[in-house]
Short mmCIF file of C-alpha atoms in Angstrom, two decimals:
data_model
loop_
_atom_site.label_atom_id
_atom_site.label_comp_id
_atom_site.label_asym_id
_atom_site.label_seq_id
_atom_site.Cartn_x
_atom_site.Cartn_y
_atom_site.Cartn_z
CA MET A 158 7.07 -22.48 3.53
CA GLY A 159 7.59 -26.19 3.02
CA ARG A 160 9.79 -27.06 0.07
CA ILE A 161 10.38 -23.41 -0.78
CA GLY A 162 11.89 -22.84 2.66
CA ALA A 163 14.09 -25.91 2.21
CA ARG A 164 15.39 -24.60 -1.11
CA LEU A 165 16.16 -21.18 0.38
CA THR A 166 18.18 -22.31 3.39
CA GLY A 167 21.46 -22.47 1.45
CA GLY A 168 23.86 -25.24 0.62
CA PRO A 169 25.53 -27.58 3.12
CA GLY A 170 28.34 -26.04 5.14
CA ARG A 171 27.53 -22.49 4.02
CA THR A 172 27.58 -19.93 6.84
CA ALA A 173 26.51 -16.34 7.32
CA ALA A 174 30.20 -15.40 7.39
CA ASP A 175 30.64 -16.95 3.95
CA ALA A 176 27.75 -14.87 2.60
CA ALA A 177 29.18 -11.72 4.19
CA THR A 178 32.54 -12.39 2.53
CA ASP A 179 30.88 -12.86 -0.86
CA ALA A 180 28.97 -9.61 -0.39
CA ALA A 181 32.20 -7.63 -0.29
CA THR A 182 32.00 -7.20 -4.06
CA GLU A 183 29.03 -9.24 -5.30
CA ALA A 184 25.85 -10.40 -3.57
CA PRO A 185 25.10 -14.13 -3.34
CA VAL A 186 22.35 -15.54 -5.55
CA ALA A 187 19.39 -16.93 -3.61
CA PRO A 188 19.00 -20.71 -4.02
CA GLY A 189 16.24 -22.09 -6.21
CA ARG A 190 16.86 -20.28 -9.50
CA VAL A 191 14.97 -22.00 -12.36
CA PRO A 192 16.18 -21.85 -15.99
CA LEU A 193 14.42 -19.10 -18.01
CA ALA A 194 12.02 -18.23 -15.15
CA GLY A 195 14.60 -17.42 -12.48
CA HIS A 196 13.03 -17.18 -9.00
CA ALA A 197 9.62 -16.16 -10.36
CA PRO A 198 7.99 -19.60 -9.73
CA TRP A 199 8.83 -19.37 -6.02
CA ILE A 200 7.59 -15.79 -5.86
CA HIS A 201 4.30 -16.67 -7.51
CA ARG A 202 3.85 -19.74 -5.32
CA ASP A 203 4.56 -18.01 -2.00
CA ALA A 204 5.73 -14.44 -2.43
CA LEU A 205 5.49 -13.48 1.23
CA GLY A 206 7.35 -16.55 2.45
CA PHE A 207 9.98 -16.00 -0.24
CA VAL A 208 10.79 -12.42 0.77
CA ARG A 209 10.91 -13.39 4.48
CA GLU A 210 13.45 -16.12 3.80
CA LEU A 211 15.87 -13.89 1.90
CA ARG A 212 17.29 -12.35 5.07
CA HIS A 213 18.93 -15.72 5.85
CA HIS A 214 21.25 -15.24 2.86
CA GLY A 215 22.76 -11.93 3.78
CA PRO A 216 21.89 -8.22 3.92
CA VAL A 217 21.94 -8.06 0.10
CA THR A 218 21.08 -11.02 -2.16
CA LYS A 219 20.46 -11.49 -5.86
CA ILE A 220 17.34 -12.97 -7.39
CA TYR A 221 16.21 -13.28 -11.02
CA ILE A 222 12.84 -12.48 -12.60
CA GLY A 223 13.28 -14.35 -15.86
CA PRO A 224 16.53 -12.86 -17.24
CA ARG A 225 16.33 -9.72 -15.07
CA GLN A 226 18.80 -9.59 -12.19
CA VAL A 227 17.51 -7.93 -9.03
CA HIS A 228 19.33 -7.12 -5.78
CA THR A 229 17.16 -7.52 -2.69
CA VAL A 230 17.99 -5.49 0.43
CA ASN A 231 17.14 -7.47 3.56
CA SER A 232 18.61 -5.29 6.33
CA HIS A 233 16.76 -2.33 7.85
CA VAL A 234 20.10 -0.52 8.16
CA LEU A 235 20.64 -0.78 4.41
CA VAL A 236 16.99 0.07 3.70
CA ARG A 237 17.54 3.31 5.60
CA GLU A 238 20.69 3.99 3.57
CA LEU A 239 18.82 3.23 0.34
CA LEU A 240 15.90 5.55 1.17
CA THR A 241 17.73 8.46 2.78
CA VAL A 242 21.55 8.57 2.74
CA GLN A 243 21.89 7.44 -0.90
CA ALA A 244 18.37 8.22 -2.09
CA ARG A 245 19.59 10.41 -4.97
CA ALA A 246 21.52 7.47 -6.43
CA PHE A 247 18.22 5.66 -7.18
CA ASP A 248 14.98 6.17 -9.05
CA LYS A 249 11.84 4.02 -9.03
CA GLY A 250 13.15 1.17 -11.20
CA ALA A 251 12.24 -0.77 -14.32
CA MET A 252 9.44 -2.63 -12.58
CA PHE A 253 7.57 0.65 -12.24
CA ASP A 254 7.96 1.11 -15.99
CA ALA A 255 5.53 -1.82 -16.27
CA LEU A 256 3.21 -0.32 -13.66
CA ARG A 257 2.91 2.93 -15.65
CA VAL A 258 0.66 1.15 -18.16
CA PRO A 259 -2.25 0.60 -15.74
CA LEU A 260 -1.35 3.33 -13.20
CA GLY A 261 -0.25 6.32 -15.27
CA GLU A 262 2.72 8.57 -14.41
CA GLY A 263 1.75 10.00 -11.06
CA LEU A 264 3.76 10.19 -7.83
CA ILE A 265 3.71 6.42 -7.33
CA THR A 266 5.36 5.57 -10.64
CA ALA A 267 7.24 8.80 -11.48
CA ALA A 268 11.01 8.67 -11.56
CA ALA A 269 12.94 10.51 -8.89
CA GLY A 270 14.28 13.98 -9.52
CA ALA A 271 12.91 17.40 -10.37
CA ARG A 272 9.62 16.14 -11.81
CA HIS A 273 8.79 14.09 -8.75
CA LEU A 274 9.69 16.91 -6.36
CA ARG A 275 7.65 19.42 -8.38
CA HIS A 276 4.55 17.18 -8.39
CA ARG A 277 4.87 16.46 -4.69
CA ARG A 278 5.20 20.16 -3.88
CA LEU A 279 2.17 21.05 -6.02
CA MET A 280 0.02 18.28 -4.51
CA GLN A 281 0.91 18.99 -0.88
CA PRO A 282 -1.74 21.72 -0.30
CA ALA A 283 -4.49 19.20 -1.12
CA PHE A 284 -3.42 17.24 1.98
CA HIS A 285 -3.06 20.16 4.36
CA HIS A 286 -4.42 19.62 7.88
CA ASP A 287 -7.39 21.95 7.27
CA ARG A 288 -8.38 20.18 4.04
CA ILE A 289 -8.19 16.74 5.67
CA ALA A 290 -10.48 18.03 8.45
CA GLY A 291 -13.02 18.79 5.74
CA TYR A 292 -12.58 15.39 4.10
CA ALA A 293 -13.00 13.77 7.54
CA ARG A 294 -16.65 14.84 7.68
CA ILE A 295 -17.28 12.91 4.47
CA MET A 296 -15.31 9.90 5.76
CA SER A 297 -17.31 9.74 8.99
CA GLU A 298 -20.71 10.30 7.37
CA ARG A 299 -20.20 7.70 4.63
CA SER A 300 -18.70 5.13 7.03
CA LEU A 301 -21.65 5.48 9.41
CA ALA A 302 -24.12 5.21 6.53
CA ARG A 303 -22.44 2.08 5.14
CA SER A 304 -22.16 0.38 8.54
CA ALA A 305 -25.76 1.20 9.45
CA VAL A 306 -27.10 -1.32 6.93
CA TRP A 307 -25.35 -4.13 8.83
CA GLU A 308 -28.13 -5.34 11.14
CA PRO A 309 -27.28 -7.21 14.37
CA GLY A 310 -27.46 -10.98 13.89
CA THR A 311 -26.60 -10.82 10.19
CA THR A 312 -23.47 -11.94 8.36
CA LEU A 313 -21.75 -10.01 5.58
CA ASP A 314 -18.66 -10.47 3.46
CA LEU A 315 -17.03 -7.17 4.36
CA VAL A 316 -14.58 -7.13 1.42
CA PRO A 317 -17.07 -5.82 -1.18
CA GLU A 318 -18.76 -3.62 1.42
CA ILE A 319 -15.48 -1.94 2.35
CA HIS A 320 -14.52 -1.60 -1.31
CA ARG A 321 -17.79 0.24 -2.00
CA LEU A 322 -17.21 2.45 1.04
CA THR A 323 -13.65 3.49 0.19
CA LEU A 324 -14.58 4.14 -3.44
CA ASP A 325 -17.54 6.24 -2.31
CA ILE A 326 -15.34 8.26 0.07
CA LEU A 327 -12.66 8.72 -2.56
CA LEU A 328 -15.05 9.96 -5.23
CA ARG A 329 -16.72 12.35 -2.77
CA THR A 330 -13.39 13.81 -1.64
CA LEU A 331 -11.90 14.01 -5.14
CA PHE A 332 -14.98 15.45 -6.84
CA ALA A 333 -17.66 17.75 -5.43
CA ASP A 334 -20.20 15.99 -7.68
CA PRO A 335 -19.21 12.30 -7.74
CA GLN A 336 -22.42 10.94 -9.28
CA ASP A 337 -21.26 11.10 -12.91
CA PRO A 338 -22.23 7.62 -14.22
CA GLU A 339 -19.44 7.58 -16.81
CA LEU A 340 -16.90 8.34 -14.09
CA ARG A 341 -18.08 5.54 -11.82
CA THR A 342 -18.12 3.02 -14.66
CA ALA A 343 -14.65 4.02 -15.85
CA VAL A 344 -13.24 3.84 -12.32
CA LYS A 345 -14.73 0.40 -11.69
CA ASP A 346 -13.39 -0.94 -15.00
CA TRP A 347 -9.91 0.35 -14.20
CA LEU A 348 -10.01 -1.02 -10.64
CA SER A 349 -10.88 -4.45 -12.01
CA VAL A 350 -7.47 -4.70 -13.73
CA LYS A 351 -5.10 -2.61 -11.62
CA TYR A 352 -4.86 -5.24 -8.86
CA HIS A 353 -2.85 -7.42 -11.27
CA SER A 354 -0.17 -4.78 -11.81
CA MET A 355 2.34 -6.20 -9.34
CA ARG A 356 2.09 -9.69 -10.84
CA LEU A 357 2.85 -8.13 -14.21
CA ALA A 358 5.91 -6.44 -12.73
CA LEU A 359 7.11 -9.78 -11.30
CA SER A 360 6.36 -11.74 -14.45
CA PRO A 361 9.27 -13.40 -16.31
CA LEU A 362 7.25 -12.96 -19.53
CA HIS A 363 7.38 -9.20 -19.11
CA ALA A 364 11.12 -9.36 -18.45
CA TRP A 365 11.74 -11.46 -21.57
CA ALA A 366 9.48 -9.20 -23.65
CA GLU A 367 11.99 -6.40 -23.15
CA ARG A 368 14.78 -8.54 -24.63
CA LEU A 369 13.20 -10.56 -27.42
CA PRO A 370 12.35 -8.68 -30.66
CA LEU A 371 9.47 -11.05 -31.40
CA LEU A 372 7.80 -9.99 -28.14
CA ALA A 373 8.54 -6.30 -28.47
CA GLY A 374 4.94 -5.48 -29.39
CA TRP A 375 3.43 -7.43 -26.50
CA ARG A 376 1.28 -5.28 -24.24
CA PRO A 377 -0.77 -6.17 -21.15
CA PRO A 378 -4.58 -5.77 -21.35
CA HIS A 379 -4.64 -2.67 -19.13
CA ALA A 380 -4.42 0.21 -21.58
CA GLY A 381 -8.12 0.28 -22.55
CA PRO A 382 -9.59 0.89 -19.05
CA LEU A 383 -6.92 3.48 -18.29
CA ARG A 384 -7.58 5.32 -21.57
CA ARG A 385 -11.33 5.47 -20.84
CA LEU A 386 -10.77 6.72 -17.29
CA VAL A 387 -8.38 9.43 -18.49
CA ALA A 388 -10.91 10.60 -21.11
CA VAL A 389 -13.65 11.00 -18.48
CA GLN A 390 -11.27 12.85 -16.16
CA HIS A 391 -10.24 15.26 -18.93
CA ARG A 392 -13.90 16.13 -19.47
CA ILE A 393 -14.40 16.82 -15.75
CA ILE A 394 -11.20 18.90 -15.58
CA GLU A 395 -12.37 21.03 -18.51
CA THR A 396 -15.58 21.75 -16.60
CA TYR A 397 -13.65 22.73 -13.46
CA ARG A 398 -11.29 25.01 -15.36
CA ALA A 399 -14.18 26.75 -17.11
CA ASP A 400 -15.93 27.25 -13.77
CA GLY A 401 -12.86 28.32 -11.77
CA ARG A 402 -14.43 27.81 -8.30
CA ASP A 403 -12.88 26.03 -5.33
CA ARG A 404 -15.45 23.33 -4.70
CA GLY A 405 -13.74 22.15 -1.53
CA ASP A 406 -12.55 18.90 -3.10
CA LEU A 407 -9.14 17.48 -3.95
CA LEU A 408 -9.46 18.20 -7.66
CA SER A 409 -10.04 21.89 -6.99
CA MET A 410 -6.80 22.01 -5.03
CA LEU A 411 -4.83 20.16 -7.70
CA LEU A 412 -6.01 22.67 -10.31
CA ALA A 413 -5.45 25.74 -8.11
CA THR A 414 -1.92 25.08 -6.88
CA GLY A 415 1.06 26.58 -8.64
CA GLY A 416 4.65 27.58 -8.06
CA PRO A 417 7.86 28.78 -9.71
CA ASP A 418 7.59 25.91 -12.21
CA GLY A 419 3.94 26.61 -13.01
CA ALA A 420 0.81 24.59 -12.28
CA LEU A 421 0.04 20.99 -13.14
CA THR A 422 -1.10 20.44 -16.71
CA ASP A 423 -4.34 18.58 -17.43
CA ALA A 424 -2.35 15.46 -18.32
CA GLU A 425 -0.38 15.70 -15.07
CA VAL A 426 -3.57 16.17 -13.06
CA THR A 427 -5.11 13.03 -14.57
CA ASP A 428 -1.96 11.05 -13.71
CA GLU A 429 -2.16 12.23 -10.10
CA LEU A 430 -5.85 11.37 -9.94
CA ILE A 431 -4.92 7.82 -10.96
CA THR A 432 -2.37 7.80 -8.12
CA LEU A 433 -5.10 8.83 -5.69
CA PHE A 434 -7.49 6.18 -7.04
CA LEU A 435 -4.89 3.52 -6.33
CA ALA A 436 -3.92 4.73 -2.86
CA GLY A 437 -7.45 5.70 -1.84
CA THR A 438 -9.08 2.40 -2.73
CA GLY A 439 -6.67 -0.52 -2.71
CA THR A 440 -4.49 0.40 0.26
CA VAL A 441 -7.20 1.82 2.53
CA SER A 442 -9.81 -0.85 1.79
CA ALA A 443 -7.31 -3.66 2.33
CA SER A 444 -6.08 -2.16 5.61
CA LEU A 445 -9.60 -1.61 6.95
CA ALA A 446 -10.56 -5.18 6.04
CA TRP A 447 -7.47 -6.56 7.80
CA ALA A 448 -8.26 -4.43 10.87
CA LEU A 449 -11.78 -5.85 11.15
CA HIS A 450 -10.41 -9.33 10.53
CA GLU A 451 -7.87 -9.05 13.36
CA ILE A 452 -10.15 -7.53 15.99
CA SER A 453 -13.07 -9.88 15.22
CA ARG A 454 -10.86 -12.76 16.40
CA ARG A 455 -9.82 -11.02 19.63
CA PRO A 456 -12.59 -10.15 22.11
CA ASP A 457 -10.10 -8.49 24.47
CA VAL A 458 -8.88 -6.09 21.77
CA GLN A 459 -12.44 -5.37 20.68
CA ARG A 460 -13.44 -4.67 24.29
CA ARG A 461 -10.66 -2.12 24.71
CA ILE A 462 -11.68 -0.38 21.48
CA HIS A 463 -15.27 -0.21 22.74
CA ASP A 464 -14.16 1.22 26.07
CA GLU A 465 -12.11 3.91 24.34
CA LEU A 466 -14.86 4.83 21.86
CA ASP A 467 -17.44 5.01 24.68
CA ALA A 468 -15.18 7.29 26.74
CA VAL A 469 -14.19 9.59 23.88
CA LEU A 470 -17.37 9.73 21.79
CA ALA A 471 -20.09 9.15 24.43
CA GLY A 472 -22.39 7.83 21.71
CA ARG A 473 -21.91 10.61 19.14
CA PRO A 474 -20.42 10.14 15.65
CA PRO A 475 -16.62 10.23 15.43
CA GLY A 476 -14.99 13.35 14.02
CA PHE A 477 -11.59 14.68 13.05
CA GLU A 478 -11.19 16.40 16.41
CA ASP A 479 -11.47 13.02 18.19
CA LEU A 480 -8.48 11.41 16.50
CA PRO A 481 -5.80 12.45 19.06
CA ALA A 482 -7.82 10.86 21.87
CA LEU A 483 -8.28 7.49 20.11
CA VAL A 484 -4.89 6.26 21.26
CA TYR A 485 -5.59 2.53 21.52
CA THR A 486 -7.51 2.50 18.24
CA ARG A 487 -4.42 4.00 16.59
CA GLN A 488 -2.24 1.32 18.21
CA VAL A 489 -4.48 -1.39 16.77
CA LEU A 490 -4.28 0.10 13.28
CA THR A 491 -0.51 0.51 13.60
CA GLU A 492 -0.18 -3.19 14.40
CA VAL A 493 -2.52 -4.11 11.53
CA LEU A 494 -0.29 -2.20 9.12
CA ARG A 495 2.77 -3.96 10.51
CA LEU A 496 1.33 -7.43 9.89
CA HIS A 497 -0.42 -6.48 6.64
CA PRO A 498 1.51 -3.59 5.05
CA PRO A 499 -0.25 -2.57 1.84
CA SER A 500 3.07 -1.84 0.11
CA TRP A 501 4.62 -5.25 0.70
CA LEU A 502 7.34 -4.89 -1.96
CA LEU A 503 9.06 -1.68 -3.08
CA MET A 504 11.56 -1.11 -5.88
CA ARG A 505 14.43 1.15 -6.85
CA ARG A 506 17.00 1.36 -9.69
CA ALA A 507 20.55 2.73 -9.47
CA VAL A 508 21.10 5.77 -11.67
CA ARG A 509 24.83 5.99 -11.00
CA PRO A 510 27.53 3.69 -9.59
CA VAL A 511 26.84 3.10 -5.91
CA THR A 512 27.94 0.71 -3.14
CA LEU A 513 25.26 -0.66 -0.82
CA GLY A 514 26.26 -2.93 2.03
CA GLY A 515 29.59 -3.59 0.38
CA VAL A 516 27.91 -4.64 -2.87
CA ARG A 517 28.81 -2.65 -5.96
CA LEU A 518 25.80 -1.65 -8.06
CA SER A 519 26.17 -0.36 -11.62
CA PRO A 520 23.79 2.18 -13.19
CA GLY A 521 20.58 0.37 -14.09
CA ALA A 522 20.88 -2.20 -11.29
CA GLU A 523 17.46 -3.13 -9.91
CA VAL A 524 16.86 -3.17 -6.14
CA PHE A 525 13.91 -4.63 -4.20
CA PHE A 526 13.12 -4.36 -0.51
CA SER A 527 10.12 -5.68 1.40
CA PRO A 528 8.41 -3.75 4.21
CA TYR A 529 6.53 -6.99 4.93
CA ALA A 530 9.77 -8.90 5.51
CA LEU A 531 11.13 -6.12 7.74
CA HIS A 532 7.91 -6.00 9.76
CA LEU A 533 8.14 -9.74 10.50
CA ASP A 534 11.87 -9.93 11.19
CA PRO A 535 12.37 -11.48 14.67
CA GLN A 536 15.51 -9.40 15.12
CA LEU A 537 13.39 -6.26 14.91
CA TYR A 538 10.11 -7.33 16.53
CA GLU A 539 9.65 -9.75 19.41
CA ASN A 540 7.24 -12.55 18.41
CA PRO A 541 6.69 -10.87 15.04
CA ASP A 542 3.82 -13.15 13.94
CA ASP A 543 1.73 -12.21 16.99
CA PHE A 544 -0.89 -9.47 16.83
CA ASP A 545 0.07 -7.22 19.74
CA PRO A 546 -1.12 -3.58 19.74
CA GLU A 547 0.72 -3.05 23.03
CA ARG A 548 4.02 -3.10 21.19
CA TRP A 549 3.00 0.39 20.02
CA SER A 550 2.44 1.86 23.46
CA HIS A 551 4.17 5.22 23.81
CA ASP A 552 7.35 4.03 25.54
CA THR A 553 7.86 1.02 23.26
CA ALA A 554 7.08 2.80 20.01
CA ALA A 555 9.53 5.58 20.87
CA LYS A 556 12.37 3.05 20.80
CA ALA A 557 11.58 1.73 17.30
CA SER A 558 13.85 2.69 14.42
CA ARG A 559 12.14 4.77 11.73
CA HIS A 560 13.14 2.33 9.03
CA THR A 561 11.84 -0.82 10.66
CA TYR A 562 8.21 0.23 10.05
CA LEU A 563 7.34 1.21 6.48
CA PRO A 564 3.63 0.78 5.70
CA PHE A 565 3.65 4.07 3.78
CA GLY A 566 7.25 4.05 2.55
CA ALA A 567 9.89 6.51 3.76
CA GLY A 568 12.17 9.34 2.70
CA SER A 569 11.22 11.46 -0.30
CA ARG A 570 8.84 8.70 -1.39
CA LEU A 571 6.80 8.72 1.82
CA CYS A 572 3.14 8.45 0.82
CA ILE A 573 1.76 11.98 0.45
CA GLY A 574 -1.67 10.77 1.57
CA GLU A 575 -0.51 9.12 4.82
CA ASP A 576 -2.50 11.47 7.08
CA PHE A 577 -5.53 11.10 4.80
CA ALA A 578 -5.29 7.31 5.12
CA TRP A 579 -4.87 7.32 8.92
CA THR A 580 -7.89 9.61 9.24
CA GLU A 581 -10.09 7.46 7.02
CA LEU A 582 -9.00 4.19 8.66
CA THR A 583 -9.61 5.48 12.19
CA LEU A 584 -13.02 7.00 11.47
CA ALA A 585 -14.20 3.97 9.46
CA LEU A 586 -13.01 1.50 12.11
CA ALA A 587 -14.87 3.50 14.77
CA ALA A 588 -18.04 3.52 12.67
CA PHE A 589 -18.00 -0.26 12.12
CA THR A 590 -17.16 -1.23 15.71
CA ALA A 591 -18.66 1.34 18.08
CA HIS A 592 -22.13 -0.21 18.34
CA ARG A 593 -21.59 -3.88 17.52
CA LEU A 594 -19.57 -6.96 18.43
CA LEU A 595 -17.89 -8.70 15.50
CA THR A 596 -17.19 -12.42 15.22
CA PRO A 597 -15.80 -14.48 12.31
CA ALA A 598 -18.39 -16.43 10.32
CA GLY A 599 -17.50 -19.90 9.02
CA SER A 600 -14.37 -21.96 9.45
CA THR A 601 -12.64 -21.33 6.11
CA PRO A 602 -9.43 -19.36 6.74
CA VAL A 603 -9.09 -15.92 5.19
CA ARG A 604 -6.37 -16.03 2.51
CA THR A 605 -4.01 -13.23 1.55
CA LEU A 606 -4.15 -12.19 -2.11
CA VAL A 607 -0.76 -10.88 -3.17
CA GLY A 608 -0.98 -8.19 -5.83
CA THR A 609 -0.32 -4.48 -5.95
CA VAL A 610 -1.44 -4.54 -2.30
CA LEU A 611 -1.97 -7.36 0.21
CA ARG A 612 -5.72 -7.91 0.56
CA PRO A 613 -7.97 -10.60 2.03
CA ASP A 614 -9.81 -12.83 -0.43
CA ARG A 615 -13.00 -12.63 1.67
CA LEU A 616 -14.06 -11.47 5.12
CA PRO A 617 -17.33 -13.03 6.36
CA LEU A 618 -18.18 -11.48 9.75
CA THR A 619 -21.29 -11.60 11.92
CA ALA A 620 -22.50 -8.50 13.75
CA HIS A 621 -23.98 -8.79 17.23
CA ALA A 622 -25.67 -6.14 19.35
CA ARG A 623 -23.46 -4.94 22.17
CA PRO A 624 -24.82 -5.83 25.60
CA SER A 625 -26.24 -2.80 27.37
#
């Protein structure tokens, strides 16, 4: 981390015991706070290094985003307490208020409580095992079709290719007829701005805008694309409601489910569709890209994947029924999501007085925690920077604490589409690797872009025919 690391190591003579004593009533402030901006300059310069360093200052520390005070939880024990034991003392937090502008008010951004539980319960049937088996056929077919255009001996930047694939799969699983040109245009326009949502949430300008009357009317440039996407979705929903058929897609399930509190309204359905657009494109495409990046640099890992795919598939296309047998492929993906968790920073806000790790939090107190920092904590994972799928072998994985691995969140906020994502990632990875060897192209390192998700800036790979 260079100078950032030096600024975050604490003052001379300060010990961990000192920090623990301070934390009895109030958390220590992380070094490096800048007037007006707080710690935002360090976050924007090296966000991932910043969150990793915070654990050196105690299990709970304070940082500032402009004038906004935030408590960061750096201990997996306290993360577990935050997400389970004291979960009802927290909602999503003020930062998600900012994210509601580009993302709507679906499960990702909705506050905790009755509304969130109702939406989750009504959406659950769309992700039932039998429905995902149906979606898996689309995932496999589209992944094979997209990978088939990659001829041996040619080089492609896989980032745009994977983005097209995941968007194609998402539209075909959400809508029985995904070819509506207005829909595709509206989705692409919205996707072009939603990646900046996390930077907005971590912006000191946004924090000051809430306090200064002169900035009260300031709004980010996200509302237009969201408004157009919502309008197109309302038109499609009207068509579905008039028709009344189950078309076998996710939208049909969202419209058909109901319960004691009634069904989802059209406005609620559109918000949940936005949630699915975010999770089904950004998180899955980034994770698949990182998986191909990691295995392309490791012939031994790639060889083991090939051996497993040959034994399980025997040359046929992968299907939903093959997933339990693809054990090593799952280990590889598990390790990819440890090193590159899509949800690298998560947020909560206290809704009542609560004590966390000896630190007293008042109602309205903001809390951050980083799955990325937990996943690379040397106290939790041996050689945490190494890519080692073997750490997820059955015996080793069984010993891991549930709250040391959080690629899809945990507790009541566990991603509802986790099984959907694992299915898509496994089938797509099999399609891209089964019949080709992958090697990196060029010497320029792949950089991590830190936004709503962690994604590679580019991924140039060369495909080679597998030796017979």
